[in-house]
Amino acid sequence: MNQTQITRSAQSSESVLDRLFIGLLAIICGIILAYLSIMGPLGFSILEHHTSPSAIYQTIGQDLANLIVLVPLLIIGGITHIMQKPCSKYLLILTPIYLLYMAISYTIGQEWNRAEYTGNIEQYFYHFLILIIGGLILLIYTLSNFDFNESPDFNPKSLRIYTFIFCLALTFFAIMWIGEVNEVLRTGDTVSNSYSSAPTVFWVIRIFDLGISIPLGFISAFLLLRNVKKFYPLILLSYGFFITMITAVNCMGFVMLANNDPELQAGGLVIFLIMAILAYSGFFFLIKDKINKKIE
């Protein structure tokens, strides 16, 4: 065997190992996420959160979204990645930012210093740590797994109309959260008392959304208008986060609505429903040519 054949064999073995590692990592993250969701308040209530009743309702909604959306994406994405199916990268790219957001917010968003809130989520520390590390690895890998010439062609006029509506919805979202932050700074609480009941989760969500989610939305809109083909993997990654996160947020809202939670904002639920429609439609147009080619 000559040097060229040896090099190709080594590269092939490395590729197989990489594929197995990423595929198994995604599957493991999916299994852990399913386990945490079932063990939490949505299922057996063995995993207990140190937080308010309203935040528990929100957790139930998010765990529901995890089971019906994120877990299948991770497990099916991992299996198809091991099988070298082209569709795997379009499944896996939906997951990493949400995994990081969810795992971090679940862990640092607890009301640790409130004696009236009991729980045991700290016993699941390593489960969440694996999700954070797994999300970080998937984030790096999924971005590198795309070519920068895979973007479909868009009608410039339609693209401008879509990005305008999308940015308008993001603006209303930002105004809603900024209004609540200013209300807390001015009066010490919100009208619904959501701040006084769970101040830690209040700041975690507002900081994450105003510092990450909303800016990421505006950046994605800018990249869509600027150069879709060049930034296609980054835009896909962003939209993956949008559709997974907005699904979770709407599940939270409907669980709160079903339980007559006084902290539910009806106006916010309308905004989130509109954003869900925009996020899913945007992602569909980003991959519409792949659907037409019947990716397997």
CSV table of N, CA and C in Angstrom, one decimal, residues 66-154:
chain,number,residue,atom,x,y,z
A,66,ASN,N,-39.9,19.8,24.3
A,66,ASN,CA,-38.7,19.0,24.2
A,66,ASN,C,-39.1,17.6,23.7
A,67,LEU,N,-40.2,17.0,24.3
A,67,LEU,CA,-40.5,15.6,23.9
A,67,LEU,C,-41.0,15.5,22.5
A,68,ILE,N,-41.8,16.5,22.0
A,68,ILE,CA,-42.5,16.4,20.7
A,68,ILE,C,-41.6,16.9,19.6
A,69,VAL,N,-40.6,17.8,19.9
A,69,VAL,CA,-39.8,18.4,18.9
A,69,VAL,C,-38.3,18.1,19.0
A,70,LEU,N,-37.7,18.4,20.1
A,70,LEU,CA,-36.3,18.3,20.2
A,70,LEU,C,-35.8,16.9,20.3
A,71,VAL,N,-36.5,16.1,21.1
A,71,VAL,CA,-36.0,14.7,21.2
A,71,VAL,C,-36.0,14.0,19.9
A,72,PRO,N,-37.1,14.0,19.1
A,72,PRO,CA,-37.1,13.4,17.8
A,72,PRO,C,-36.0,14.0,16.9
A,73,LEU,N,-35.8,15.3,16.9
A,73,LEU,CA,-34.8,15.9,16.0
A,73,LEU,C,-33.4,15.3,16.4
A,74,LEU,N,-33.1,15.2,17.7
A,74,LEU,CA,-31.8,14.7,18.1
A,74,LEU,C,-31.6,13.3,17.8
A,75,ILE,N,-32.6,12.4,18.1
A,75,ILE,CA,-32.5,11.0,17.9
A,75,ILE,C,-32.5,10.6,16.4
A,76,ILE,N,-33.5,11.2,15.7
A,76,ILE,CA,-33.5,10.9,14.3
A,76,ILE,C,-32.3,11.5,13.5
A,77,GLY,N,-32.0,12.7,13.9
A,77,GLY,CA,-30.8,13.4,13.4
A,77,GLY,C,-29.5,12.6,13.6
A,78,GLY,N,-29.4,12.0,14.8
A,78,GLY,CA,-28.2,11.2,15.1
A,78,GLY,C,-28.2,9.9,14.3
A,79,ILE,N,-29.3,9.2,14.2
A,79,ILE,CA,-29.4,8.0,13.5
A,79,ILE,C,-29.1,8.2,12.0
A,80,THR,N,-29.7,9.2,11.4
A,80,THR,CA,-29.5,9.5,10.0
A,80,THR,C,-28.1,10.0,9.7
A,81,HIS,N,-27.5,10.6,10.7
A,81,HIS,CA,-26.1,11.1,10.5
A,81,HIS,C,-25.2,9.9,10.5
A,82,ILE,N,-25.4,8.9,11.3
A,82,ILE,CA,-24.6,7.7,11.3
A,82,ILE,C,-24.8,6.9,10.0
A,83,MET,N,-26.0,7.0,9.5
A,83,MET,CA,-26.3,6.3,8.2
A,83,MET,C,-25.9,7.1,7.0
A,84,GLN,N,-25.3,8.3,7.2
A,84,GLN,CA,-24.8,9.2,6.1
A,84,GLN,C,-26.0,9.7,5.2
A,85,LYS,N,-27.1,9.9,5.8
A,85,LYS,CA,-28.2,10.5,5.1
A,85,LYS,C,-28.1,12.0,5.0
A,86,PRO,N,-28.2,12.6,3.8
A,86,PRO,CA,-28.0,14.1,3.7
A,86,PRO,C,-29.0,14.9,4.5
A,87,CYS,N,-30.1,14.4,4.9
A,87,CYS,CA,-31.1,15.2,5.7
A,87,CYS,C,-30.6,15.4,7.1
A,88,SER,N,-29.7,14.6,7.6
A,88,SER,CA,-29.3,14.6,9.0
A,88,SER,C,-28.8,16.0,9.4
A,89,LYS,N,-28.0,16.7,8.5
A,89,LYS,CA,-27.5,18.0,8.9
A,89,LYS,C,-28.6,19.0,9.0
A,90,TYR,N,-29.7,18.9,8.3
A,90,TYR,CA,-30.8,19.8,8.4
A,90,TYR,C,-31.6,19.6,9.6
A,91,LEU,N,-31.5,18.4,10.2
A,91,LEU,CA,-32.2,18.1,11.5
A,91,LEU,C,-31.3,18.5,12.7
A,92,LEU,N,-30.0,18.2,12.6
A,92,LEU,CA,-29.1,18.5,13.7
A,92,LEU,C,-28.9,20.0,13.9
A,93,ILE,N,-28.9,20.8,12.8
A,93,ILE,CA,-28.6,22.2,12.9
A,93,ILE,C,-29.8,22.9,13.6
A,94,LEU,N,-30.9,22.3,13.8
A,94,LEU,CA,-32.0,22.9,14.5
A,94,LEU,C,-31.8,22.9,16.0
A,95,THR,N,-30.9,22.1,16.5
A,95,THR,CA,-30.9,21.8,17.9
A,95,THR,C,-29.9,22.5,18.8
A,96,PRO,N,-28.7,22.8,18.4
A,96,PRO,CA,-27.6,23.2,19.3
A,96,PRO,C,-27.9,24.4,20.2
A,97,ILE,N,-28.3,25.5,19.6
A,97,ILE,CA,-28.5,26.8,20.3
A,97,ILE,C,-29.6,26.6,21.4
A,98,TYR,N,-30.7,25.9,21.0
A,98,TYR,CA,-31.7,25.6,21.9
A,98,TYR,C,-31.3,24.8,23.1
A,99,LEU,N,-30.5,23.8,22.8
A,99,LEU,CA,-29.9,22.9,23.9
A,99,LEU,C,-29.2,23.8,24.9
A,100,LEU,N,-28.3,24.6,24.4
A,100,LEU,CA,-27.5,25.5,25.3
A,100,LEU,C,-28.5,26.4,26.1
A,101,TYR,N,-29.4,27.1,25.4
A,101,TYR,CA,-30.3,28.0,26.0
A,101,TYR,C,-31.1,27.3,27.1
A,102,MET,N,-31.7,26.1,26.8
A,102,MET,CA,-32.6,25.4,27.7
A,102,MET,C,-31.8,24.9,28.9
A,103,ALA,N,-30.7,24.3,28.7
A,103,ALA,CA,-29.9,23.7,29.8
A,103,ALA,C,-29.4,24.7,30.7
A,104,ILE,N,-28.9,25.8,30.2
A,104,ILE,CA,-28.4,26.9,31.0
A,104,ILE,C,-29.5,27.6,31.8
A,105,SER,N,-30.6,27.9,31.1
A,105,SER,CA,-31.7,28.6,31.8
A,105,SER,C,-32.3,27.7,32.9
A,106,TYR,N,-32.4,26.4,32.7
A,106,TYR,CA,-33.0,25.4,33.7
A,106,TYR,C,-32.1,25.4,34.9
A,107,THR,N,-30.8,25.5,34.7
A,107,THR,CA,-29.9,25.4,35.9
A,107,THR,C,-29.7,26.7,36.6
A,108,ILE,N,-29.4,27.8,35.9
A,108,ILE,CA,-29.1,29.0,36.7
A,108,ILE,C,-30.4,29.8,36.9
A,109,GLY,N,-31.5,29.4,36.3
A,109,GLY,CA,-32.8,30.1,36.5
A,109,GLY,C,-33.6,29.6,37.7
A,110,GLN,N,-33.0,28.9,38.6
A,110,GLN,CA,-33.7,28.4,39.8
A,110,GLN,C,-33.6,29.5,40.9
A,111,GLU,N,-34.7,29.5,41.8
A,111,GLU,CA,-34.7,30.4,42.9
A,111,GLU,C,-34.0,29.8,44.1
A,112,TRP,N,-32.7,29.7,44.0
A,112,TRP,CA,-31.9,28.9,44.9
A,112,TRP,C,-32.0,29.4,46.4
A,113,ASN,N,-32.2,30.7,46.5
A,113,ASN,CA,-32.2,31.3,47.9
A,113,ASN,C,-33.5,31.5,48.5
A,114,ARG,N,-34.6,31.0,47.8
A,114,ARG,CA,-35.9,31.1,48.4
A,114,ARG,C,-36.3,29.9,49.1
A,115,ALA,N,-36.4,30.0,50.4
A,115,ALA,CA,-36.7,28.8,51.3
A,115,ALA,C,-38.1,28.2,51.0
A,116,GLU,N,-39.0,29.0,50.5
A,116,GLU,CA,-40.4,28.5,50.3
A,116,GLU,C,-40.4,27.6,49.0
A,117,TYR,N,-39.4,27.6,48.2
A,117,TYR,CA,-39.4,26.8,47.0
A,117,TYR,C,-38.4,25.6,47.2
A,118,THR,N,-38.9,24.4,47.3
A,118,THR,CA,-38.1,23.3,47.5
A,118,THR,C,-37.9,22.5,46.2
A,119,GLY,N,-36.8,21.8,46.0
A,119,GLY,CA,-36.6,21.1,44.8
A,119,GLY,C,-35.3,20.2,44.9
A,120,ASN,N,-35.0,19.5,43.8
A,120,ASN,CA,-33.8,18.7,43.8
A,120,ASN,C,-33.1,18.6,42.4
A,121,ILE,N,-33.4,19.7,41.7
A,121,ILE,CA,-32.8,19.7,40.3
A,121,ILE,C,-31.3,19.6,40.3
A,122,GLU,N,-30.6,20.1,41.4
A,122,GLU,CA,-29.2,20.0,41.5
A,122,GLU,C,-28.7,18.6,41.4
A,123,GLN,N,-29.5,17.6,41.7
A,123,GLN,CA,-29.1,16.2,41.6
A,123,GLN,C,-28.9,15.8,40.2
A,124,TYR,N,-29.5,16.6,39.2
A,124,TYR,CA,-29.4,16.3,37.8
A,124,TYR,C,-28.4,17.2,37.1
A,125,PHE,N,-27.4,17.7,37.9
A,125,PHE,CA,-26.4,18.6,37.4
A,125,PHE,C,-25.7,18.0,36.2
A,126,TYR,N,-25.2,16.8,36.3
A,126,TYR,CA,-24.4,16.2,35.2
A,126,TYR,C,-25.2,15.9,33.9
A,127,HIS,N,-26.5,15.7,34.1
A,127,HIS,CA,-27.4,15.5,32.9
A,127,HIS,C,-27.4,16.8,32.1
A,128,PHE,N,-27.6,18.0,32.8
A,128,PHE,CA,-27.6,19.2,32.1
A,128,PHE,C,-26.3,19.6,31.6
A,129,LEU,N,-25.2,19.2,32.3
A,129,LEU,CA,-23.9,19.5,31.8
A,129,LEU,C,-23.6,18.8,30.5
A,130,ILE,N,-24.0,17.6,30.4
A,130,ILE,CA,-23.8,16.8,29.1
A,130,ILE,C,-24.6,17.5,28.0
A,131,LEU,N,-25.8,18.0,28.3
A,131,LEU,CA,-26.5,18.7,27.2
A,131,LEU,C,-25.8,20.0,26.8
A,132,ILE,N,-25.2,20.7,27.7
A,132,ILE,CA,-24.5,22.0,27.4
A,132,ILE,C,-23.3,21.7,26.5
A,133,ILE,N,-22.5,20.7,27.0
A,133,ILE,CA,-21.3,20.3,26.2
A,133,ILE,C,-21.7,19.7,24.8
A,134,GLY,N,-22.8,18.9,24.8
A,134,GLY,CA,-23.2,18.3,23.6
A,134,GLY,C,-23.7,19.4,22.6
A,135,GLY,N,-24.5,20.4,23.2
A,135,GLY,CA,-24.9,21.5,22.3
A,135,GLY,C,-23.8,22.3,21.7
A,136,LEU,N,-22.7,22.5,22.5
A,136,LEU,CA,-21.6,23.3,22.0
A,136,LEU,C,-20.9,22.5,20.9
A,137,ILE,N,-20.7,21.2,21.1
A,137,ILE,CA,-20.0,20.4,20.0
A,137,ILE,C,-20.9,20.4,18.8
A,138,LEU,N,-22.2,20.2,18.9
A,138,LEU,CA,-23.1,20.2,17.8
A,138,LEU,C,-23.1,21.5,17.1
A,139,LEU,N,-23.0,22.6,17.9
A,139,LEU,CA,-23.0,23.9,17.3
A,139,LEU,C,-21.8,24.1,16.3
A,140,ILE,N,-20.6,23.7,16.8
A,140,ILE,CA,-19.4,23.8,16.0
A,140,ILE,C,-19.5,22.9,14.8
A,141,TYR,N,-20.0,21.7,15.0
A,141,TYR,CA,-20.0,20.7,13.9
A,141,TYR,C,-21.0,21.0,12.8
A,142,THR,N,-22.2,21.4,13.2
A,142,THR,CA,-23.2,21.6,12.2
A,142,THR,C,-22.9,22.8,11.3
A,143,LEU,N,-22.3,23.8,11.9
A,143,LEU,CA,-21.9,24.9,11.0
A,143,LEU,C,-20.8,24.5,10.0
A,144,SER,N,-19.9,23.7,10.4
A,144,SER,CA,-18.8,23.2,9.5
A,144,SER,C,-19.3,22.2,8.5
A,145,ASN,N,-20.5,21.7,8.7
A,145,ASN,CA,-21.0,20.6,7.8
A,145,ASN,C,-21.7,21.1,6.6
A,146,PHE,N,-21.8,22.4,6.4
A,146,PHE,CA,-22.5,22.9,5.3
A,146,PHE,C,-21.5,23.6,4.3
A,147,ASP,N,-21.9,23.5,3.0
A,147,ASP,CA,-21.2,24.3,2.0
A,147,ASP,C,-21.9,25.7,1.9
A,148,PHE,N,-21.1,26.7,1.5
A,148,PHE,CA,-21.7,28.0,1.4
A,148,PHE,C,-22.4,28.3,0.1
A,149,ASN,N,-22.6,27.3,-0.7
A,149,ASN,CA,-23.3,27.5,-1.9
A,149,ASN,C,-24.6,26.6,-2.0
A,150,GLU,N,-25.2,26.3,-0.8
A,150,GLU,CA,-26.3,25.4,-0.8
A,150,GLU,C,-27.6,26.2,-0.6
A,151,SER,N,-27.5,27.5,-0.6
A,151,SER,CA,-28.7,28.3,-0.4
A,151,SER,C,-29.6,28.4,-1.6
A,152,PRO,N,-30.9,28.3,-1.5
A,152,PRO,CA,-31.8,28.5,-2.6
A,152,PRO,C,-31.9,30.0,-3.0
A,153,ASP,N,-32.4,30.2,-4.2
A,153,ASP,CA,-32.6,31.6,-4.7
A,153,ASP,C,-33.9,32.1,-4.2
A,154,PHE,N,-33.9,33.4,-3.8
A,154,PHE,CA,-35.0,34.1,-3.3
A,154,PHE,C,-35.4,35.2,-4.2
